[in-house]
PDB file of C-alpha atoms in Angstrom:
ATOM      1  CA  UNK H  10       0.315  -0.091  -0.153  1.00 79.00           C
ATOM      2  CA  UNK H  11       1.314   3.124  -1.311  1.00 87.00           C
ATOM      3  CA  UNK H  12       2.389   6.368   1.344  1.00 91.00           C
ATOM      4  CA  UNK H  13       0.022   8.632   0.615  1.00 91.00           C
ATOM      5  CA  UNK H  14      -0.003  13.275   1.726  1.00 90.00           C
ATOM      6  CA  UNK H  15      -3.499  13.483   3.929  1.00 90.00           C
ATOM      7  CA  UNK H  16      -1.847  16.962   4.355  1.00 79.00           C
ATOM      8  CA  UNK H  17      -0.183  18.241   1.652  1.00 76.00           C
ATOM      9  CA  UNK H  18       2.106  21.575   2.343  1.00 80.00           C
ATOM     10  CA  UNK H  19       0.520  24.244   2.397  1.00 81.00           C
ATOM     11  CA  UNK H  20       2.825  27.744   1.227  1.00 82.00           C
ATOM     12  CA  UNK H  21       4.702  30.403   4.406  1.00 84.00           C
ATOM     13  CA  UNK H  22       5.000  33.257   4.238  1.00 85.00           C
ATOM     14  CA  UNK H  23       7.564  33.689   7.503  1.00 85.00           C
ATOM     15  CA  UNK H  24      10.113  37.296   7.782  1.00 88.00           C
ATOM     16  CA  UNK H  25      14.070  37.362   6.604  1.00 92.00           C
ATOM     17  CA  UNK H  26      15.927  35.296   9.561  1.00 93.00           C
ATOM     18  CA  UNK H  27      13.169  34.110  10.961  1.00 94.00           C
ATOM     19  CA  UNK H  28      12.488  29.919  11.931  1.00 94.00           C
ATOM     20  CA  UNK H  29       9.553  28.337   9.493  1.00 92.00           C
ATOM     21  CA  UNK H  30       7.958  25.088  10.160  1.00 92.00           C
ATOM     22  CA  UNK H  31       6.976  23.484   7.296  1.00 92.00           C
ATOM     23  CA  UNK H  32       4.344  19.972   7.343  1.00 91.00           C
ATOM     24  CA  UNK H  33       3.293  17.728   6.408  1.00 91.00           C
ATOM     25  CA  UNK H  34       1.004  14.359   7.561  1.00 92.00           C
ATOM     26  CA  UNK H  35       1.146  10.842   5.974  1.00 93.00           C
ATOM     27  CA  UNK H  36      -1.304   7.964   5.750  1.00 94.00           C
ATOM     28  CA  UNK H  37       1.108   5.416   7.730  1.00 92.00           C
ATOM     29  CA  UNK H  38       3.245   6.443  10.220  1.00 91.00           C
ATOM     30  CA  UNK H  39       6.758   6.620  10.284  1.00 81.00           C
ATOM     31  CA  UNK H  40       6.773   6.395   7.020  1.00 89.00           C
ATOM     32  CA  UNK H  41      10.661   7.789   5.255  1.00 90.00           C
ATOM     33  CA  UNK H  42      10.584  11.219   4.607  1.00 92.00           C
ATOM     34  CA  UNK H  43      13.339  12.963   2.309  1.00 94.00           C
ATOM     35  CA  UNK H  44      12.724  16.649   2.394  1.00 95.00           C
ATOM     36  CA  UNK H  45      14.084  18.014  -1.291  1.00 94.00           C
ATOM     37  CA  UNK H  46      14.398  21.896  -2.458  1.00 92.00           C
ATOM     38  CA  UNK H  47      14.399  21.705  -6.164  1.00 91.00           C
ATOM     39  CA  UNK H  48      16.318  18.335  -6.912  1.00 94.00           C
ATOM     40  CA  UNK H  49      18.530  18.714  -4.085  1.00 94.00           C
ATOM     41  CA  UNK H  50      18.504  16.255  -0.941  1.00 96.00           C
ATOM     42  CA  UNK H  51      18.447  18.112   1.652  1.00 96.00           C
ATOM     43  CA  UNK H  52      20.402  17.425   4.936  1.00 96.00           C
ATOM     44  CA  UNK H  53      19.817  17.637   8.532  1.00 95.00           C
ATOM     45  CA  UNK H  54      22.498  20.584  10.388  1.00 96.00           C
ATOM     46  CA  UNK H  55      22.228  23.816  12.134  1.00 95.00           C
ATOM     47  CA  UNK H  56      20.189  25.421   8.806  1.00 96.00           C
ATOM     48  CA  UNK H  57      17.239  22.641   8.365  1.00 96.00           C
ATOM     49  CA  UNK H  58      15.921  21.067  11.378  1.00 97.00           C
ATOM     50  CA  UNK H  59      13.385  17.055   9.904  1.00 97.00           C
ATOM     51  CA  UNK H  60      11.024  15.680  13.022  1.00 95.00           C
ATOM     52  CA  UNK H  61       9.180  13.145  12.630  1.00 94.00           C
ATOM     53  CA  UNK H  62       6.398  11.937  14.932  1.00 94.00           C
ATOM     54  CA  UNK H  63       3.554   9.681  13.867  1.00 92.00           C
ATOM     55  CA  UNK H  64       1.905  10.390  10.766  1.00 93.00           C
ATOM     56  CA  UNK H  65       3.280  13.889  10.803  1.00 93.00           C
ATOM     57  CA  UNK H  66       6.878  14.881   9.087  1.00 94.00           C
ATOM     58  CA  UNK H  67       8.515  18.299   9.906  1.00 95.00           C
ATOM     59  CA  UNK H  68      11.167  20.373   8.495  1.00 95.00           C
ATOM     60  CA  UNK H  69      12.476  23.880  10.908  1.00 96.00           C
ATOM     61  CA  UNK H  70      14.546  25.987   8.310  1.00 95.00           C
ATOM     62  CA  UNK H  71      16.403  28.466  10.636  1.00 96.00           C
ATOM     63  CA  UNK H  72      17.441  31.460   9.639  1.00 95.00           C
ATOM     64  CA  UNK H  73      15.652  31.497   6.522  1.00 92.00           C
ATOM     65  CA  UNK H  74      16.784  33.680   3.273  1.00 93.00           C
ATOM     66  CA  UNK H  75      15.314  34.804   0.611  1.00 90.00           C
ATOM     67  CA  UNK H  76      17.158  31.812  -1.691  1.00 90.00           C
ATOM     68  CA  UNK H  77      15.132  29.402   0.939  1.00 87.00           C
ATOM     69  CA  UNK H  78      11.912  28.891  -1.058  1.00 84.00           C
TER      70      UNK H  78
END
């Protein structure tokens, strides 16, 4: 059975230099989630924080810049 989005990402606006959180909800708990920007896969770092609890996956972007759009 494929894993689907129950709740997709929504567009979010925020101030430059602040942190922003992007969340999505999946149909299956603990499914593997890969966050990408274009073709590039994002890796956990001081800039990008990935969290997952049950069916909710979250990406936190710290010190957001226009290039993060």
